Structure formats: structure tokens, C-alpha cells
Amino acid sequence: MNVQQRSGSGPMAQSPRSPSSQPPYLTVSVSDPAKMGNGVQAYISYKVITKTNLPEYEGPEKIVIRRYNDFVWLRDRLFEKYKGVFIPPLPEKSTVEKFRFSAEFIEMRRQALDVFVNRIASHHELQQSYDLRMFLQADEQSMERARSQETGIFKKKPGDLMQIFKDVQSRVSDVVLGKEKPVEESNPEYEKLKNYIFQLEDHLAEAQKHAYRLVKRHRDFGKAVNLLGNSEGNDLGKAFADLGAKSEVLSVKLQREAHHLLMNFEEPLKDYVRAVQSIKATLSERANAFRHHCELAETIKFKEIDMNKLRLTQSEKLAEAEREYEELKADGAEATRRFETIVKLMNEEIVRFQEQKTIDMGLAFHEFAKGQANLAKGIADAWRSLLPKLEACST
Amino acid sequence: MMGSENYHPLQQEEDEGIEQMETLTLDANNSSKDDDISISKSYSNYRSAMTTLSSSSAEHPLLSPPSIGVSDPLLSVGSPSYADVVFTPPESTSHVDELTISPRSQSSSSEADYLRISVLNPQKVVEPSNSIVPGGNTYITYLITTNTNISDYGGSDFSTRRRFKDFVTLSDRLSEGYRGYFIPPRPDKSVVESQVMQKQDFVEQRRAELEKYLRRLAGHPVIKKSEELRVFLTVQGRMPLPTSIDVASRVLDGAVKLPKQLLGESSSVVEPQDAVQPAKGGRDLLRYFKELKQSVVNDWGNSRPPVEEEDKEFLEKKEKLLDLEQQLTNASKQAESLVKAQQDMGDTMGEFGLASIKLTKFENEQAVLHTQRVRAADMKIVATAAVKTSRLYRELNAQTVKHLASAAFFFLDTLHEYMGLMLAVHNAFSDRSSALLTVQTLISELSSLHSRTEKLETASSKIFGGDKSRNHKLDELKDAIRVTEDAKSCAVREYERIKENNRGEIQRLDKERQADFVNMLKGFVTNQVAYNEKIANEWAKVAEETSKYAKEST
């Protein structure tokens, strides 16, 4: 998938050492899912093909083999390193064994992984990541080593994310020092954003649930229509035979539309939900950074008080205290800088996100409407073609 | 205004008819909201339509001539309501013109040999009792009006009063006289207590049933010409048809024992209007077919006991019918799942639409950026179309259920008719077999008598003048044999005649059935076309309005 299509994040950063006159490009595709291994250990591997002229990359084309967990690794590394950026979401890890290897599931996952990598490759910050380069180029053994070194710290489950917010709430009640220090931002824009994201998730989840059901209904309808064709009344053979043939046609149309709906409508909606969940993770990082900055600010204040006390008593501990104080101040400045970076990034990200979502959903709606229009028209045409034959029957 | 000297009753009637037609057309249009009522009327009209065999050419469904007797509320809505059952166009009436369905309502005025009958005006009659038992004899009489052009009737308009007992008599006489033909069954005697008889509802129901019955008789090509029917319809005062019961009424009783459900008028069956409730629609179809199964079982019990000779044809046909019954049961299950699937589709589409509308409102309220409002607007278009589509699916489903339920009735009807025909032939066959047996018995008696006679003659030739009493006995025997042989020939001829009648009836039924079924299919298919076109248009509009996203992406 080509870089320019996927996001409105602006042109890629030009590398000053880029030798060719060609504009820089980075194209990635995820394809050719293949089942590897046997039994419980079995998994699906994907071919990741990178085409680029960027100097950081080895050669114009590279093909590597990756599995789902490698993508998870990449996502986690980026989440750690690029706080404030909305990391593109990954498709869910399906725990239902039977479903895990169904052809439709594999195709859906492949598509989602392709979208994932391309979003990273076209994001002006993320595309410069070393981890991305590692992911796209490292041989399989190095990749496996890197993956196994990953500890649980970076693996955040959705439950953990919510816990962070819960901790924040409980800490508010813990603070009985009489100091009016908020442990969460009281900035109204932030409040509004947080509420928006949480409510949006609920609304989207409901819409997506119905979209999922709609897919199922199409399949069921297809089956039911097919059955009707199989029942024959021998005495009225011809009329029934035609009806039966049409039912077969209709059944196929319905099943096809079910698949089309799944891939082009329900999946984008699910992707939207995942993106919102990813934003929630970023929100929690922001909250963490804010808390960290607040705690340090508090610690610095106390340190200052201590220092002044030591100055008054002219203790020999003063020098050490002063050194510690300077360190703390540096840490504090760093924490504040980190927090402010996150805020700045998030403000940009939310605009980018909204723009992109309008485009994504617009396309999804269009596909939905197109599919439904074609289906209904196809059904009408199929039935209409029966009328002349019925006409002949009655004469 | 009638300046001409000649009185043209037919012409006047046509004029009145046209006025009535116009009224009815309006009524039919207005009734489209009254789904519940119109459907039960549809069924009652469908059933009366089913019985009338007319060679009416394709007529515009809304302009078929109405029946006389507009005071009947059941009739005042869309006389050829089969068309209602078949197709109710969504908003547009253009599709109606495309239909060339010919509902077999009461004969058009251009038809030869028609009988237009109405049953009206139930009245309670209290006869003072002549017996020891105190209290009078109470019963209801109905006014039967007839308009006809059959020459045998010697007139065009008749009216007379009849009570239910008279209908029973008529029915009995017809089955005796028309063996081998399918005689439409009369309404049940049923368990009616005199208290119940007073009730308005029951009386009205019975009136409707009696009317349907007479119209079915009038629609039968042979029976409508029958003397029995003519007497019933025209003779004033007490009905002169004999009421004796004989063998033939056994056949009738068998037919009458068929569950009321088959007649579609019992309240123990879910009323057709209930069948329209989308959620229940499919399940009721299954119920109709279960009842069919039961009625098949009941009916075989009423066939004559098996005779020495095996009626192979009968047994083959019985197998075929049981097969068909099984097929229909399967078909009903499949129809049920189709209805359910269609219903679910509509419901889920609607739910999706509503969820999307909520999301739209949310985005609009919370919007910080312009792009959010754009997205909300797009979503609103989709949501609106989804809700509209959901409503269209619901309408389509209501129509589908109507069609399928009407198909269920149709099959029940057909099977009922076939069974009646088969039983009639089977019973005639057993009559013939009895007659043959009787003859055989007599013949063997005769041969033993002959041998005795020979011995006697040899003996009596020696006596002058012979033995008078023995000669007399011989002559008697020979007479008996002759008579019995005649009776046997009669029975055999009768059987053959009945079989022939039967064959004709089955052919006629087959043709009718075919035509009816094809019409029903046409209606079902036309509906699917119409609604799916509407749905396609809705979504095509949305696709057009969101097409900018497609261009951006490619």
C-alpha cells in the first residue's frame, strides 16, 4: 500500500542524505498468510514486503516473515517510545480455536495487519522509529530474540489501562494533607476530550455490534432462501423448478454481500473502536505523565523546604541536599517537558485522527450503501426474470 | 329517465353495479391501513373466489364487479380481495396495472350461466310447540337472494327463507345425486346450544359460512345446474326436498367430520389476521400444516371398510397424497425460516439505524472540529436509509406472510378436495364390489336351484300337469336372478360413471389449481421485485451522496 494514500499527515521528512532525485517512499505490504507448525503450537505467518528508497533501509526491497506476536511487539515498543501519539490499533487476538484458522478470519487479520503497518509507515513521527526498521528488516532469529526479551512491563492489557484511571481516582480520596493539589488535570479541554473518547467508544461498540449482526442476518437469509428452492411440488414442477433455481442465485448473492459487509463495513467500524481504545491508552499515558510531573513538583517543594531548614542550621548535609535538589529540578523539568510533549502531540493527533476517521467512515458508508443497493437490485432482477416464465405457465 | 318502453333489468343492474364498483374501489384503497381486517376479509374472499369457476378473462383487480348485498360488512372491502392478498403496492399503484391476475370472484355479468347468491338478514323464528314439551321451537332463518341467467330457473331474481336444517338436506341430496363429484362441504352442524345460537357473533359467522357454501355450489359447473339447488333457491315456503337419510349421507358425514380448521373459519385456528404479526407469522404456518396432517388421519378413518377386492388405484393415490402431505410439512418449515430470516434482517437494520442516529447526535453535540460534523452528517444519511429499509423489510414481510399463509390455505383446500374425490370413488368402488358379491351369491343360488329344478323337472314330467308350486318357485327365482343381474349391471355402470365423473373433476381441479398457484407465485414474486427496487433506490441515493469518499480513495 502506498504511503501517500493512507494518512493526511503530510509529506515524509526528507533525508538530507537522500542521493536520488526520486521523492522518498516507503511502501509496505502484508500478504500470503501461511499456517506453520502443528497442533497447539500452530500459528499463521505473514510475508512482509518493504519497498523503499530511504537510506536507513537496506536495499530497495526486503521480504521478511512475521507472525502476529511480532506485530504486537512493534506496537508495544512504539507505545513505550512515542507517548502522546495514537498508536495504530492491532486486530484482536482471537482465543476461539476453531475460528482462529478460518479463511475469513485469516483474511480479515491480514488486512488489518497491513493497515496497521502502513499507518505506522505513513505517520511522520512513527515512520522514523528504529523499532519499525527492525521489524521490517531483521531476520527471523533476531526478531524472535527481541520478542522474547520483551518483559511484561510493556504489555498492557485493556484492564490494566482502566486500573490506572481507577488508581488516579482513589488517590484523590487518599490525599488528606489539605493540599489542593489535583492528581488529574482539571483542564476543561482535557475533561471534554476524555468524556468524548469514553462515550464514543460506547456508541461505536453498539453500532459495531449491530453491524456484526447484520452480517450474520445476511448469511442466515441466504441459507433460508436456499432451502426454499429445495422443496419441490411435483405437480407444479416447472414453476417450482424455476423458483428453486432463482433461490440458489439469491442465496449466493446474499452470502457474497455478507462477506462484503464484513470486510468493508463491519471491519472499519471495529477498527474505529480499536482506534478509540488506543487513544484511551494514550490518555492513560498522559495521566501517568501528569501524575509523575505533579509528584515531582511536590517532592521538589518539600526538598526546598528541607534545604532551607538545612541552610538555617548550616548543616554539612546542605551541599548534598543542594545537589539532590538540582537533580530533582532537572528530573522535574524533564517530567514537565515529557508531559507537555504528550499534550502537544495529542492535540495534533486528535485533529489528524478526526480527519482520518471522517475519510475512513465515509468510505465505509459508501461501501455499505453500494453493497446494499447492488444486493437489492440483484434480488429484484432475479425475481423479475421469473415473471415471464410464470406468465407462460398461466396461459 | 327510463323513457324507453322496454324494461332492461340487466342494464339497470349494470348501472347500479358500476356505481357500487366505484364505491368499492374507494373502499379498497382506504382499507390498506386496516391490515388486520382486510386480511381476514382477503381470506374469506379468497375462499369464495376459489370456489367459483368462471372463465372470466383477465380483469383489473380493482374493477371486478362486486357482489350484490352490499350490506354485508365482510364484503364491502375489495370484493376481489385475492388481489389484495397477492399484491399491495408500496405507495405506487403502477404495479397494479402490470398484473393480469384473474381472481375468480363471483362471475362477471358477461358470463354465461351465472348464479349470484347472497345470504342475508338472519331472523329468529319462534314456533309455538305442538308437543308436550313446553316452550317453542326456536331457530334462525336466513334470507337467500339469487340473481341468475340460467334458463331452467325461469326467472332472474329469487328470494326465499331457509334454515340450517334446509342446508343439511340440500347437502345430503346433492351427495346422493352427484356421486363421484366433489361436493363442496357444508358448514358443520357443530355443537351448538340454543343459548349460543342467540349470540350475534355465531349467527353472523354462520351466515357467512352458509353464503360461502352456496357460492361454492354455484361455482361448480355441474351442481349449479342441479335441480336440488334450484329448488332450494327458488321455492317459497317449506323446502320440498326429501330429508331421508341414506347411504350417501355417510359419505357426507365423513367429509363434514374434517376439522373445522380446514374450512378456515374455526376460531380454534389462529385467525389469519394474527398470522400477519411478523413475529408469529412463520410459526402459524407450521400450525396450519400440523392440522392438515391431523385431518388426513381423520379422513382415512371415514373411508369404507376394505372389501375383498383391492382398490389398487385408491391405494396408490393414498400413497401419493401422504407423500405430498410430507412435502408440504417440509415446505412449511422452510417458509417459516424464510419469514424469520427476512424479519431478522429488517429488525437488525432498524437497530443499526437507531444506534447510528444516536452516534450522530453525540458527534454533533460534542463536535470540536468541523470534520466531526461532516462525519455526523454522513452517518445521519446512512442511519436514515437504514431505518427506512427496516420499515420496507417489515412491510415486505407482512406481505410475504400473507402470501405464504394463503398458500397454506390453498394447499389445504386442494388436499381436501382431492381427498373428498378419492373417498367418493373409493366408496363407489366398494358399492360396486358389494353389488358384484351379491350377484355372485345369487348366481350360485341360481345354479344350485337349476340343478334342483332339473331333478324336479325329471320327476314332475312323469306327473301330468307338473308341480305347479315348484314351477312357480322356479319362475320366481328366475325373476329374482334377472332383477339382480340388472341391479349388478346398474352397480357396475354406476361405478364406471362415478369414476368418469371423478376423472373429469380431477382434471378440472388440476387446471384450476395450476392457475391459482401460478397466480399466487406471481403475486409473491411481484412483491419481492417491488420492495427490493425501493430498497435499492434508497441505498443508491446514499451511495451517490457518499461517492466523494470513493473517489478520494482511488
CSV table of N, CA, C and O in Angstrom, one decimal, chain A residues 323-357:
chain,number,residue,atom,x,y,z
A,323,ARG,N,22.7,19.4,45.9
A,323,ARG,CA,22.9,18.6,44.7
A,323,ARG,C,21.7,17.8,44.3
A,323,ARG,O,21.2,17.8,43.2
A,324,GLU,N,21.1,17.1,45.4
A,324,GLU,CA,19.9,16.4,45.2
A,324,GLU,C,18.8,17.2,44.6
A,324,GLU,O,18.0,16.9,43.7
A,325,TYR,N,18.8,18.5,45.2
A,325,TYR,CA,17.7,19.4,44.8
A,325,TYR,C,17.9,19.7,43.3
A,325,TYR,O,16.9,19.7,42.5
A,326,GLU,N,19.1,19.9,42.9
A,326,GLU,CA,19.3,20.3,41.4
A,326,GLU,C,18.9,19.1,40.6
A,326,GLU,O,18.3,19.3,39.5
A,327,GLU,N,19.2,17.9,41.0
A,327,GLU,CA,18.8,16.7,40.2
A,327,GLU,C,17.3,16.6,40.1
A,327,GLU,O,16.8,16.4,39.1
A,328,LEU,N,16.7,16.8,41.3
A,328,LEU,CA,15.3,16.8,41.3
A,328,LEU,C,14.7,17.8,40.3
A,328,LEU,O,13.8,17.5,39.6
A,329,LYS,N,15.3,19.0,40.4
A,329,LYS,CA,14.8,20.0,39.5
A,329,LYS,C,14.9,19.6,38.0
A,329,LYS,O,14.0,19.8,37.2
A,330,ALA,N,16.0,19.0,37.7
A,330,ALA,CA,16.2,18.5,36.4
A,330,ALA,C,15.2,17.5,36.0
A,330,ALA,O,14.6,17.5,34.9
A,331,ASP,N,15.0,16.5,36.9
A,331,ASP,CA,14.0,15.5,36.7
A,331,ASP,C,12.6,16.1,36.5
A,331,ASP,O,11.9,15.7,35.6
A,332,GLY,N,12.4,17.1,37.4
A,332,GLY,CA,11.1,17.8,37.3
A,332,GLY,C,10.9,18.4,36.0
A,332,GLY,O,9.8,18.3,35.4
A,333,ALA,N,11.9,19.1,35.5
A,333,ALA,CA,11.8,19.8,34.2
A,333,ALA,C,11.6,18.8,33.1
A,333,ALA,O,10.8,19.0,32.2
A,334,GLU,N,12.3,17.6,33.3
A,334,GLU,CA,12.2,16.6,32.3
A,334,GLU,C,10.7,16.0,32.3
A,334,GLU,O,10.1,15.8,31.2
A,335,ALA,N,10.2,15.8,33.5
A,335,ALA,CA,8.8,15.3,33.6
A,335,ALA,C,7.9,16.2,33.0
A,335,ALA,O,6.9,15.9,32.3
A,336,THR,N,8.1,17.5,33.3
A,336,THR,CA,7.2,18.5,32.8
A,336,THR,C,7.3,18.6,31.3
A,336,THR,O,6.3,18.7,30.5
A,337,ARG,N,8.5,18.5,30.8
A,337,ARG,CA,8.7,18.5,29.3
A,337,ARG,C,8.0,17.3,28.7
A,337,ARG,O,7.3,17.5,27.7
A,338,ARG,N,8.2,16.2,29.3
A,338,ARG,CA,7.5,15.0,28.7
A,338,ARG,C,6.0,15.2,28.7
A,338,ARG,O,5.4,14.9,27.7
A,339,PHE,N,5.5,15.6,29.8
A,339,PHE,CA,4.0,15.8,29.8
A,339,PHE,C,3.6,16.8,28.8
A,339,PHE,O,2.6,16.6,28.0
A,340,GLU,N,4.3,17.9,28.7
A,340,GLU,CA,3.9,18.9,27.7
A,340,GLU,C,4.0,18.4,26.3
A,340,GLU,O,3.2,18.8,25.4
A,341,THR,N,5.0,17.6,26.0
A,341,THR,CA,5.2,17.0,24.7
A,341,THR,C,4.0,16.1,24.4
A,341,THR,O,3.4,16.2,23.3
A,342,ILE,N,3.6,15.3,25.4
A,342,ILE,CA,2.4,14.5,25.2
A,342,ILE,C,1.2,15.3,24.8
A,342,ILE,O,0.4,15.0,23.9
A,343,VAL,N,1.0,16.4,25.6
A,343,VAL,CA,-0.2,17.2,25.3
A,343,VAL,C,-0.1,17.8,23.9
A,343,VAL,O,-1.1,17.8,23.2
A,344,LYS,N,1.0,18.3,23.6
A,344,LYS,CA,1.2,18.9,22.2
A,344,LYS,C,0.9,17.9,21.2
A,344,LYS,O,0.1,18.1,20.2
A,345,LEU,N,1.5,16.7,21.3
A,345,LEU,CA,1.3,15.7,20.3
A,345,LEU,C,-0.1,15.3,20.2
A,345,LEU,O,-0.7,15.1,19.1
A,346,MET,N,-0.7,15.1,21.4
A,346,MET,CA,-2.1,14.7,21.4
A,346,MET,C,-3.0,15.7,20.7
A,346,MET,O,-4.0,15.3,20.0
A,347,ASN,N,-2.8,16.9,20.9
A,347,ASN,CA,-3.6,17.9,20.2
A,347,ASN,C,-3.5,17.8,18.7
A,347,ASN,O,-4.5,17.9,18.0
A,348,GLU,N,-2.3,17.5,18.2
A,348,GLU,CA,-2.1,17.3,16.8
A,348,GLU,C,-2.8,16.0,16.4
A,348,GLU,O,-3.4,16.0,15.3
A,349,GLU,N,-2.5,15.0,17.2
A,349,GLU,CA,-3.1,13.7,16.9
A,349,GLU,C,-4.6,13.7,16.8
A,349,GLU,O,-5.1,13.0,15.9
A,350,ILE,N,-5.2,14.4,17.7
A,350,ILE,CA,-6.7,14.3,17.7
A,350,ILE,C,-7.2,14.9,16.4
A,350,ILE,O,-8.2,14.4,15.8
A,351,VAL,N,-6.6,16.0,15.9
A,351,VAL,CA,-7.0,16.6,14.6
A,351,VAL,C,-6.8,15.6,13.5
A,351,VAL,O,-7.7,15.3,12.7
A,352,ARG,N,-5.6,15.0,13.5
A,352,ARG,CA,-5.3,14.0,12.4
A,352,ARG,C,-6.3,12.9,12.5
A,352,ARG,O,-6.8,12.4,11.5
A,353,PHE,N,-6.5,12.4,13.7
A,353,PHE,CA,-7.4,11.3,13.9
A,353,PHE,C,-8.8,11.6,13.4
A,353,PHE,O,-9.4,10.8,12.6
A,354,GLN,N,-9.4,12.7,13.8
A,354,GLN,CA,-10.7,13.1,13.3
A,354,GLN,C,-10.8,13.2,11.8
A,354,GLN,O,-11.8,12.7,11.2
A,355,GLU,N,-9.8,13.8,11.2
A,355,GLU,CA,-9.8,13.9,9.8
A,355,GLU,C,-9.8,12.5,9.1
A,355,GLU,O,-10.6,12.2,8.2
A,356,GLN,N,-8.9,11.7,9.6
A,356,GLN,CA,-8.8,10.4,9.0
A,356,GLN,C,-10.1,9.6,9.2
A,356,GLN,O,-10.5,8.8,8.3
A,357,LYS,N,-10.7,9.7,10.4
A,357,LYS,CA,-11.9,8.9,10.6
A,357,LYS,C,-13.0,9.3,9.7
A,357,LYS,O,-13.8,8.5,9.3
